[in-house]
Coordinates of C-alpha atoms in Angstrom, one line a residue:
M398 CA -35.5 -9.9 -24.4
A399 CA -38.0 -7.1 -26.5
S400 CA -37.4 -3.3 -26.3
W401 CA -40.1 -1.3 -27.6
P402 CA -39.4 2.7 -28.4
G403 CA -41.5 5.1 -26.8
L404 CA -43.1 3.2 -24.1
R405 CA -42.7 4.0 -20.5
P406 CA -45.3 3.6 -17.5
R407 CA -47.5 6.5 -16.6
C408 CA -48.4 4.7 -13.1
V409 CA -45.5 6.1 -10.0
D410 CA -47.2 4.4 -7.3
R411 CA -44.6 2.9 -5.8
E412 CA -46.1 0.9 -3.1
V413 CA -48.2 -0.9 -5.3
H414 CA -45.6 -1.8 -7.6
R415 CA -43.5 -3.5 -4.8
Q416 CA -46.8 -5.4 -3.6
R417 CA -47.8 -6.6 -7.5
P418 CA -44.2 -7.2 -8.9
L419 CA -44.1 -7.9 -12.8
G420 CA -41.2 -10.1 -14.4
A421 CA -38.2 -8.3 -15.9
F422 CA -38.0 -7.0 -19.3
R423 CA -36.3 -4.1 -21.2
L424 CA -37.7 -0.8 -21.8
Q425 CA -36.7 2.2 -23.6
P426 CA -38.0 5.6 -22.2
V427 CA -38.8 8.2 -24.2
G428 CA -35.9 10.6 -25.2
G429 CA -33.7 8.5 -23.2
P430 CA -30.8 6.0 -23.6
R431 CA -31.7 2.3 -23.6
R432 CA -30.5 0.4 -20.8
R433 CA -31.1 -3.0 -19.1
L434 CA -33.1 -2.5 -16.2
G435 CA -31.6 -4.3 -12.7
H436 CA -33.0 -7.1 -11.4
D437 CA -34.1 -5.0 -7.9
E438 CA -35.7 -2.2 -10.5
V439 CA -38.4 -4.5 -11.5
P440 CA -40.8 -4.5 -8.7
R441 CA -40.7 -0.8 -8.4
L442 CA -41.9 -0.3 -12.0
L443 CA -45.2 -1.1 -13.0
C444 CA -48.1 -1.9 -11.2
Q445 CA -50.3 -4.9 -13.0
R446 CA -52.7 -2.4 -14.3
C447 CA -49.9 -0.4 -16.1
A448 CA -48.2 -3.7 -16.9
R449 CA -51.1 -5.0 -18.8
S450 CA -51.5 -1.6 -20.7
L451 CA -48.0 -1.6 -21.7
Y452 CA -48.1 -5.4 -22.9
G453 CA -50.7 -4.4 -25.1
R454 CA -49.3 -1.4 -26.4
A455 CA -46.1 -3.1 -27.0
V456 CA -47.5 -5.7 -29.4
R457 CA -49.5 -3.1 -31.1
A458 CA -46.3 -1.2 -31.6
D459 CA -44.8 -4.2 -33.1
G460 CA -47.4 -4.3 -35.6
H461 CA -49.6 -7.4 -34.6
Q462 CA -52.8 -6.5 -36.4
G463 CA -52.7 -3.1 -35.7
G464 CA -54.0 -4.0 -32.3
R465 CA -56.6 -6.0 -33.2
G466 CA -57.5 -9.2 -31.0
L467 CA -55.7 -8.2 -28.2
S468 CA -56.6 -8.0 -24.3
H469 CA -55.1 -7.0 -21.4
I470 CA -56.8 -8.6 -18.3
H471 CA -58.5 -6.5 -15.3
G472 CA -60.0 -8.4 -13.0
C473 CA -63.7 -8.1 -13.9
R474 CA -62.6 -9.1 -17.4
E475 CA -61.1 -12.4 -17.0
E476 CA -64.0 -14.6 -17.7
G477 CA -65.0 -12.7 -20.7
A478 CA -61.6 -12.3 -22.3
L479 CA -61.0 -16.2 -21.8
T480 CA -64.2 -16.9 -23.6
D481 CA -63.1 -14.9 -26.4
L482 CA -60.0 -16.2 -26.6
A483 CA -61.5 -20.0 -26.8
A484 CA -63.9 -18.6 -29.5
G485 CA -61.0 -17.0 -31.8
R486 CA -62.3 -13.5 -31.3
T487 CA -59.5 -12.6 -29.4
Q488 CA -56.0 -13.8 -30.5
V489 CA -53.7 -13.0 -27.9
V490 CA -54.2 -12.1 -24.1
F491 CA -51.7 -10.8 -21.8
S492 CA -51.9 -11.6 -18.0
V493 CA -49.7 -11.0 -14.8
D494 CA -49.9 -14.1 -12.3
L495 CA -53.6 -14.5 -13.5
F496 CA -53.7 -17.4 -15.0
N497 CA -50.8 -19.9 -13.4
E498 CA -53.1 -22.6 -12.5
G499 CA -56.8 -23.4 -12.7
V500 CA -57.5 -22.2 -15.9
D501 CA -58.4 -24.5 -19.0
V502 CA -58.3 -23.3 -22.5
P503 CA -57.3 -26.4 -24.3
A504 CA -57.3 -23.8 -27.8
V505 CA -54.2 -22.1 -26.6
D506 CA -51.3 -23.4 -28.7
T507 CA -48.7 -20.7 -28.0
L508 CA -47.1 -19.1 -24.9
L509 CA -45.2 -16.2 -24.8
M510 CA -42.8 -16.2 -21.8
L511 CA -41.7 -13.0 -20.3
R512 CA -41.8 -13.3 -16.4
P513 CA -38.6 -14.5 -14.4
T514 CA -39.3 -17.3 -12.3
E515 CA -36.7 -19.5 -10.3
S516 CA -39.8 -21.4 -9.1
A517 CA -39.9 -24.8 -10.9
T518 CA -43.6 -25.6 -9.6
L519 CA -44.5 -21.9 -11.2
F520 CA -42.9 -22.4 -14.7
L521 CA -44.9 -25.9 -15.1
Q522 CA -47.7 -24.3 -13.8
Q523 CA -47.4 -21.6 -16.6
L524 CA -46.3 -23.9 -19.2
G525 CA -49.0 -25.9 -18.5
R526 CA -51.7 -23.6 -19.8
G527 CA -50.5 -24.4 -22.9
L528 CA -50.4 -28.3 -23.1
R529 CA -54.0 -29.1 -22.8
Q530 CA -55.2 -31.0 -25.7
S531 CA -57.5 -29.9 -27.9
R532 CA -58.9 -31.8 -31.5
E533 CA -57.4 -29.3 -34.0
K534 CA -54.1 -28.5 -31.7
T535 CA -51.3 -30.6 -32.6
I536 CA -48.3 -28.4 -31.4
C537 CA -47.9 -26.1 -28.5
T538 CA -45.3 -23.1 -29.7
V539 CA -43.5 -21.9 -26.3
L540 CA -41.5 -18.7 -27.1
D541 CA -39.6 -18.0 -24.0
F542 CA -37.5 -14.5 -23.6
V543 CA -36.7 -15.1 -19.9
G544 CA -33.3 -16.3 -19.3
M545 CA -30.9 -13.8 -20.9
H546 CA -31.6 -10.6 -18.7
R547 CA -29.3 -12.3 -15.9
R548 CA -26.1 -14.2 -16.6
E549 CA -26.8 -16.0 -13.3
F550 CA -30.4 -17.3 -14.4
R551 CA -30.8 -21.0 -13.7
F552 CA -31.8 -23.0 -17.1
D553 CA -30.8 -26.4 -15.1
L554 CA -33.7 -25.8 -12.9
R555 CA -36.0 -25.1 -15.4
Y556 CA -35.1 -28.0 -17.7
R557 CA -34.9 -30.5 -14.8
A558 CA -38.3 -29.7 -14.1
L559 CA -39.3 -31.1 -17.1
L560 CA -36.6 -33.6 -17.4
G561 CA -35.9 -34.8 -14.0
G562 CA -32.5 -36.5 -13.2
S563 CA -29.4 -34.7 -11.7
R564 CA -27.3 -31.7 -13.4
R565 CA -25.1 -34.0 -15.4
D566 CA -28.0 -36.2 -16.6
L567 CA -29.5 -32.8 -18.3
E568 CA -26.3 -31.6 -19.5
K569 CA -25.9 -35.3 -21.5
A570 CA -29.5 -34.8 -22.6
I571 CA -29.0 -31.2 -24.0
E572 CA -26.2 -32.7 -25.9
D573 CA -27.8 -36.0 -27.4
G574 CA -30.9 -33.8 -28.3
F575 CA -33.2 -34.9 -25.5
P576 CA -33.1 -38.7 -27.0
F577 CA -35.4 -40.3 -23.8
L578 CA -38.6 -38.0 -24.0
P579 CA -42.0 -39.4 -23.8
A580 CA -43.8 -40.5 -26.9
G581 CA -45.3 -37.8 -29.0
C582 CA -42.8 -35.3 -27.4
H583 CA -40.0 -33.2 -28.9
M584 CA -37.5 -30.7 -27.7
E585 CA -35.1 -29.3 -30.0
L586 CA -32.6 -26.3 -29.5
D587 CA -30.4 -24.9 -32.2
R588 CA -26.7 -24.9 -31.8
V589 CA -26.4 -21.5 -30.1
A590 CA -29.0 -22.3 -27.8
Q591 CA -27.9 -25.4 -26.6
D592 CA -24.4 -23.2 -26.5
V593 CA -26.2 -20.7 -24.6
V594 CA -28.0 -23.3 -22.3
L595 CA -25.0 -25.8 -21.4
R596 CA -22.6 -22.9 -20.7
S597 CA -25.5 -21.6 -18.4
I598 CA -25.7 -25.0 -16.6
K599 CA -21.8 -25.0 -15.9
D600 CA -21.6 -21.4 -15.1
A601 CA -24.4 -21.0 -12.7
V602 CA -23.6 -23.0 -9.7
P603 CA -20.2 -22.4 -7.4
S604 CA -18.0 -25.3 -8.9
T605 CA -15.0 -24.8 -7.4
W606 CA -14.2 -25.3 -3.8
P607 CA -13.3 -22.1 -2.8
N608 CA -16.5 -20.7 -4.4
K609 CA -18.6 -23.5 -2.1
V610 CA -16.9 -22.3 0.8
R611 CA -17.6 -18.4 -0.2
E612 CA -21.2 -19.3 -0.7
L613 CA -21.4 -21.2 2.7
R614 CA -19.8 -18.0 4.4
E615 CA -22.7 -15.6 2.7
L616 CA -25.3 -17.8 3.9
I617 CA -23.9 -18.2 7.0
R618 CA -23.6 -14.5 7.7
L619 CA -27.2 -14.0 6.2
R620 CA -29.0 -16.8 8.0
G621 CA -26.8 -17.3 11.1
T622 CA -27.5 -21.5 10.8
V623 CA -27.6 -23.2 7.4
S624 CA -28.5 -26.8 7.1
L625 CA -27.2 -29.2 4.3
S626 CA -30.2 -29.2 2.5
D627 CA -30.8 -25.3 2.7
Y628 CA -27.2 -24.8 1.3
L629 CA -28.1 -27.5 -1.6
R630 CA -31.3 -25.5 -2.3
E631 CA -29.8 -22.0 -2.3
T632 CA -26.9 -22.7 -4.2
G633 CA -28.5 -25.6 -6.8
L634 CA -25.5 -27.6 -6.0
E635 CA -26.0 -31.5 -5.5
L636 CA -25.1 -34.1 -3.3
A637 CA -22.3 -35.3 -5.8
D638 CA -21.0 -31.7 -5.8
I639 CA -20.8 -31.6 -1.6
Y640 CA -18.8 -34.8 -1.8
K641 CA -16.4 -34.4 -4.7
G642 CA -12.7 -35.1 -4.5
D643 CA -13.3 -36.6 -0.6
H644 CA -14.5 -33.1 0.5
T645 CA -17.6 -33.5 3.1
W646 CA -20.1 -31.6 4.2
S647 CA -18.6 -31.3 7.9
E648 CA -15.1 -30.2 6.2
L649 CA -17.2 -27.2 4.2
L650 CA -18.8 -25.9 7.6
E651 CA -15.0 -26.2 9.4
V652 CA -13.4 -24.4 6.7
A653 CA -16.4 -21.4 6.3
G654 CA -15.9 -21.0 10.2
A655 CA -19.4 -22.6 11.5
P656 CA -19.2 -24.3 14.6
I657 CA -18.7 -27.9 14.5
E658 CA -18.5 -31.2 16.9
S659 CA -15.3 -32.6 18.3
A660 CA -13.0 -35.2 16.2
G661 CA -13.0 -38.6 17.2
P662 CA -9.9 -40.7 16.7
F663 CA -11.4 -42.1 12.8
E664 CA -12.5 -38.8 12.1
E665 CA -11.3 -38.4 8.7
P666 CA -11.8 -41.8 6.8
L667 CA -15.6 -41.9 8.6
R668 CA -16.5 -38.5 7.4
R669 CA -15.1 -39.8 4.0
A670 CA -17.1 -42.7 4.3
V671 CA -20.4 -40.3 4.6
G672 CA -20.0 -39.4 1.2
R673 CA -20.3 -42.8 0.1
L674 CA -24.0 -43.1 1.3
T675 CA -25.5 -40.9 -1.0
H676 CA -27.3 -43.6 -2.8
I677 CA -29.5 -44.3 -0.4
D678 CA -33.0 -44.1 -1.8
D679 CA -35.7 -46.0 0.2
R680 CA -37.6 -44.9 3.3
Q681 CA -36.7 -48.4 5.4
R682 CA -33.4 -47.6 5.4
L683 CA -33.7 -43.7 5.8
D684 CA -36.3 -44.2 8.9
G685 CA -34.6 -46.8 10.5
Y686 CA -31.2 -44.6 10.1
L687 CA -32.9 -41.2 11.4
A688 CA -34.3 -43.3 14.1
L689 CA -30.8 -44.6 15.4
L690 CA -29.2 -41.4 15.0
T691 CA -31.6 -39.2 16.9
A692 CA -32.3 -41.9 19.7
A693 CA -30.2 -40.7 23.1
G694 CA -27.4 -43.4 23.8
R695 CA -25.2 -45.6 21.5
P696 CA -27.6 -48.2 20.0
N697 CA -27.9 -51.8 21.9
T698 CA -27.7 -54.4 19.2
G699 CA -28.5 -57.2 21.8
S700 CA -32.0 -55.5 22.1
M701 CA -32.7 -55.3 18.5
S702 CA -35.0 -57.7 16.0
K703 CA -33.1 -59.1 13.4
T704 CA -34.0 -56.7 11.0
E705 CA -33.0 -53.7 12.7
R706 CA -29.6 -55.5 13.5
R707 CA -29.3 -55.9 10.0
L708 CA -30.3 -52.5 8.9
L709 CA -27.6 -51.1 11.3
H710 CA -25.2 -53.6 10.0
M711 CA -25.8 -52.2 6.7
L712 CA -24.6 -48.6 7.9
I713 CA -21.5 -49.9 9.5
A714 CA -20.5 -51.7 7.0
N715 CA -20.3 -48.7 4.8
L716 CA -18.9 -46.4 7.0
G717 CA -16.3 -48.9 8.4
S718 CA -14.8 -50.2 5.3
Q719 CA -11.6 -48.2 5.9
V720 CA -11.4 -48.4 9.6
L721 CA -12.2 -51.8 10.6
T722 CA -8.8 -53.0 9.1
K723 CA -6.1 -55.4 10.4
K724 CA -3.9 -52.2 10.5
N725 CA -6.3 -50.9 13.1
E726 CA -6.7 -54.2 14.9
L727 CA -9.9 -53.8 14.0
Q728 CA -10.7 -56.5 11.2
D729 CA -12.9 -58.9 13.8
A730 CA -14.9 -56.3 15.7
T731 CA -18.0 -57.3 16.5
L732 CA -21.2 -55.0 15.5
Q733 CA -21.4 -53.7 18.7
Q734 CA -17.8 -53.0 19.0
A735 CA -17.8 -51.0 15.5
T736 CA -21.2 -49.1 16.3
D737 CA -19.6 -47.9 19.5
I738 CA -16.5 -46.7 17.6
V739 CA -19.0 -44.6 15.4
W740 CA -20.7 -43.1 18.0
R741 CA -18.0 -41.7 19.6
H742 CA -17.8 -39.2 16.5
P743 CA -20.5 -36.8 17.5
Q744 CA -19.6 -34.4 14.3
V745 CA -19.9 -37.8 11.7
L746 CA -23.5 -38.6 13.4
A747 CA -24.5 -34.9 12.9
E748 CA -23.6 -34.9 9.2
L749 CA -25.3 -38.4 8.8
R750 CA -28.4 -36.7 10.6
E751 CA -28.2 -34.4 7.8
L752 CA -27.6 -36.3 5.2
M753 CA -30.4 -38.8 6.0
S754 CA -32.8 -35.8 6.4
T755 CA -31.7 -34.3 2.9
L756 CA -32.2 -37.6 1.5
Y757 CA -35.7 -38.1 2.7
D758 CA -37.5 -37.1 -0.4
A759 CA -34.9 -39.3 -2.7
P760 CA -37.4 -42.5 -3.3
D761 CA -38.5 -41.5 -6.9
H762 CA -39.8 -45.3 -7.6
V763 CA -42.7 -47.3 -6.1
Q764 CA -40.9 -49.7 -3.8
H765 CA -41.8 -52.8 -1.8
S766 CA -40.2 -54.9 0.5
F767 CA -38.4 -58.2 -0.6
A768 CA -39.1 -60.4 2.4
N769 CA -39.5 -60.2 5.8
E770 CA -36.6 -59.7 8.1
I771 CA -34.5 -58.9 4.8
P772 CA -34.2 -55.2 4.6
L773 CA -34.0 -55.0 0.9
Q774 CA -36.5 -52.7 -1.3
V775 CA -37.4 -53.7 -4.9
H776 CA -36.1 -51.0 -7.1
G777 CA -33.8 -49.5 -4.3
R778 CA -30.3 -49.0 -4.7
Y779 CA -27.7 -51.0 -2.9
T780 CA -23.3 -51.5 -2.5
R781 CA -22.3 -54.6 -2.1
L782 CA -21.7 -54.5 1.2
E783 CA -25.1 -53.8 1.9
M784 CA -26.4 -56.7 0.3
L785 CA -24.0 -58.6 2.1
A786 CA -25.1 -57.1 5.5
A787 CA -28.6 -57.3 4.6
V788 CA -28.7 -61.4 4.3
G789 CA -25.9 -61.9 6.9
E790 CA -26.4 -63.6 10.1
A791 CA -22.7 -63.0 11.5
D792 CA -21.8 -60.9 14.6
R793 CA -18.5 -59.7 13.0
A794 CA -19.1 -56.2 11.6
K795 CA -16.5 -56.3 8.5
T796 CA -18.7 -58.4 5.9
R797 CA -16.9 -61.2 3.5
E798 CA -15.0 -60.4 0.4
W799 CA -17.5 -60.6 -2.7
R800 CA -15.7 -59.3 -5.8
E801 CA -17.4 -61.9 -8.3
G802 CA -20.9 -61.4 -10.1
V803 CA -22.6 -64.1 -8.6
L804 CA -22.8 -65.1 -4.9
D805 CA -24.5 -68.5 -3.3
V806 CA -26.2 -67.5 0.0
S807 CA -27.2 -70.7 1.7
A808 CA -28.3 -68.9 4.9
I809 CA -31.3 -67.7 3.0
G810 CA -31.5 -70.2 0.3
A811 CA -30.6 -67.6 -2.6
D812 CA -28.0 -66.7 -5.3
L813 CA -27.2 -62.7 -5.5
L814 CA -26.7 -62.0 -9.3
A815 CA -24.9 -58.5 -9.3
F816 CA -23.9 -57.4 -12.8
T817 CA -22.9 -54.2 -15.1
L818 CA -24.9 -53.4 -18.1
D819 CA -22.3 -51.2 -19.8
K820 CA -18.8 -52.8 -19.8
T821 CA -16.9 -50.6 -22.1
S822 CA -15.7 -48.8 -19.2
G823 CA -14.1 -50.5 -16.2
D824 CA -11.8 -53.3 -15.6
F825 CA -13.8 -56.0 -17.4
S826 CA -11.2 -58.3 -19.4
P827 CA -12.5 -60.0 -22.6
T828 CA -13.6 -62.9 -20.6
T829 CA -15.8 -61.2 -18.4
R830 CA -17.5 -59.0 -20.8
Y831 CA -20.8 -60.7 -20.6
R832 CA -23.8 -59.8 -22.5
D833 CA -26.6 -58.6 -20.1
Y834 CA -29.3 -56.5 -21.0
A835 CA -33.1 -56.1 -20.4
I836 CA -35.1 -57.6 -23.1
S837 CA -38.4 -56.1 -22.1
P838 CA -39.6 -54.6 -18.9
D839 CA -39.9 -58.2 -17.0
L840 CA -37.4 -60.1 -19.0
I841 CA -33.8 -60.1 -18.4
H842 CA -30.8 -61.4 -20.8
W843 CA -27.9 -62.6 -18.5
E844 CA -24.8 -64.3 -19.1
S845 CA -23.4 -66.8 -16.2
Q846 CA -19.4 -67.0 -15.3
S847 CA -17.4 -68.3 -18.4
T848 CA -17.0 -71.5 -16.2
T849 CA -20.5 -72.4 -15.6
S850 CA -21.9 -75.4 -17.8
A851 CA -25.4 -76.5 -17.6
D852 CA -24.6 -79.7 -16.0
S853 CA -22.7 -78.4 -13.1
P854 CA -24.4 -78.0 -9.6
T855 CA -24.3 -73.9 -10.3
G856 CA -26.0 -74.5 -13.6
Q857 CA -28.5 -76.9 -12.3
R858 CA -29.4 -74.7 -9.0
Y859 CA -29.9 -71.9 -11.8
Q860 CA -32.4 -73.9 -13.8
H861 CA -34.2 -75.6 -11.1
H862 CA -34.2 -73.3 -8.6
V863 CA -38.0 -73.1 -8.0
A864 CA -38.1 -76.9 -7.4
M865 CA -35.0 -76.4 -5.0
K866 CA -36.9 -73.9 -2.8
R867 CA -34.1 -71.4 -3.7
Q868 CA -34.5 -67.7 -4.9
I869 CA -32.3 -65.7 -7.9
L870 CA -32.2 -62.1 -6.9
L871 CA -31.0 -59.9 -9.3
F872 CA -29.2 -56.4 -8.8
A873 CA -28.0 -54.3 -12.0
R874 CA -25.9 -50.8 -12.7
E875 CA -25.7 -49.2 -15.4
N876 CA -21.9 -48.9 -15.6
S877 CA -18.6 -49.3 -13.2
D878 CA -18.6 -46.0 -12.1
E879 CA -22.0 -46.4 -10.0
R880 CA -21.0 -47.8 -6.5
A881 CA -24.7 -48.9 -6.1
F882 CA -26.6 -51.5 -8.0
W883 CA -30.4 -51.5 -8.6
F884 CA -32.3 -54.3 -6.7
L885 CA -34.3 -55.7 -9.5
G886 CA -36.1 -58.4 -7.3
P887 CA -36.9 -62.2 -7.5
A888 CA -36.6 -63.8 -10.7
T889 CA -37.3 -67.1 -12.6
Y890 CA -35.5 -69.1 -14.8
V891 CA -37.5 -69.0 -18.1
S892 CA -34.6 -70.8 -20.9
H893 CA -30.8 -70.6 -21.1
E894 CA -29.0 -71.1 -24.9
G895 CA -25.2 -72.7 -24.7
E896 CA -23.0 -73.1 -21.6
R897 CA -19.7 -71.7 -20.3
P898 CA -21.2 -69.2 -20.3
M899 CA -24.7 -69.9 -19.9
A900 CA -27.0 -67.0 -21.6
V901 CA -29.9 -67.1 -19.3
K902 CA -33.6 -65.4 -19.7
W903 CA -35.0 -64.5 -16.4
H904 CA -38.4 -63.4 -15.6
L905 CA -38.8 -60.4 -12.9
E906 CA -41.4 -60.8 -10.4
T907 CA -41.7 -57.1 -10.6
P908 CA -41.4 -55.4 -13.9
L909 CA -39.1 -52.9 -14.5
P910 CA -40.0 -49.2 -14.4
G911 CA -40.3 -46.9 -17.4
D912 CA -37.1 -45.1 -16.7
L913 CA -35.0 -48.1 -15.9
F914 CA -36.0 -50.0 -18.6
A915 CA -35.3 -47.0 -20.7
A916 CA -31.6 -46.4 -19.0
F917 CA -30.9 -50.3 -19.0
A918 CA -31.5 -50.5 -22.9
A919 CA -29.5 -47.4 -23.7
A920 CA -26.7 -48.3 -21.7
V921 CA -26.3 -51.5 -24.1
A922 CA -27.6 -50.0 -27.3

């Protein structure tokens, strides 16, 4: 942050200052000791007119061409100043909340950030003033002096607005030097800056369970009722932070002293199971589950369509995996019986409603339905249990066992191929480390099981599935730490080499989105 001796505001109109806040930066009062302004002092410091004047005086005091080529903007002079800037008559323009959006000066090739903001939208708008293309402009230099004024400044929100992904994805991108930027883009942090940003990302959020509880208690004290979405937004935490270590949102509410619903007979395993649903990212499931969870009474499977029954089965199979057991004498429970058990847990249902509402903006890929009556969306994410429930017909709530990577589902005339791209982690033996990867956005290299020959019934089914009127459905995940697989959609046989295993090339009906192709390529690089 800059600090300029001998500069102080002359305006004392505190009411104006409160209405027209200025971004925080340091000042040194004339004849007084240097100090850093408190965050709550900033809005009362300067009105916009004094801010503009101070900006100009600051740069002149710093020796910028003796003050030539500078402009501080009053409302009536905006158009003229921008015209002068575009023509090169003015080299530097200072403004306060005037040019965040709707301004197009392609010649701008340097941005000086002095205004703190926690708003990712506002930051991107400000950054966008320098990203317009111009014939003679090859680079935009951004001098960002914001962030060190407060230890709790959220670097992660700013970088994630640019890069997307989770906080862990951001940490890895910074550590690796931003390897997946679009073509023509470059970001670089020197070692010290990298350390500062990484430390900020790790320190800016409540990472321990007691701190999470403390944050929630404070929010409840200030607001009364706090939803899961509110809590995540205020703290900057992610869903994975809430459910880490088998903790749950209901537990967090309970420990923080918030009122919750009464417990049911299988409260703990069902609460923990809710945390295994955070991968849901398609509107078909989200809409379907919210409709079930907000309707009066318990669902009646007898009055449901096949698609609705399968959607419910996908939910119940995930929730009931640790409840529908031989120990509980529920291994043969029907879908209706298992549904009734879940609906006897009002707090679990309340948490499910909050989770589905929080996830409602989760879809970040263009998705489309695979087939009528089969609730799978291409480029959605699904666990093995959900895959089985989505294509199943049985009335039994507990799905069949499926540990291998291939499954013949004769009921719908399809083979399900579920594979992990990066096999360096997890329990992969030398005989199961098959070479599976994306050759291009619409071409997948996949290896069959080590016992499959080209002449075997399975090998023949792979090669002639079109003539046999069968489908090949591909599901992929980056590594074994991920519970859910991306549904890549139907694929068509192209060719193969060798056998035991067969190295097959599949052509995807729907090409991979750019981010998935980049991630899949990186996973096996």
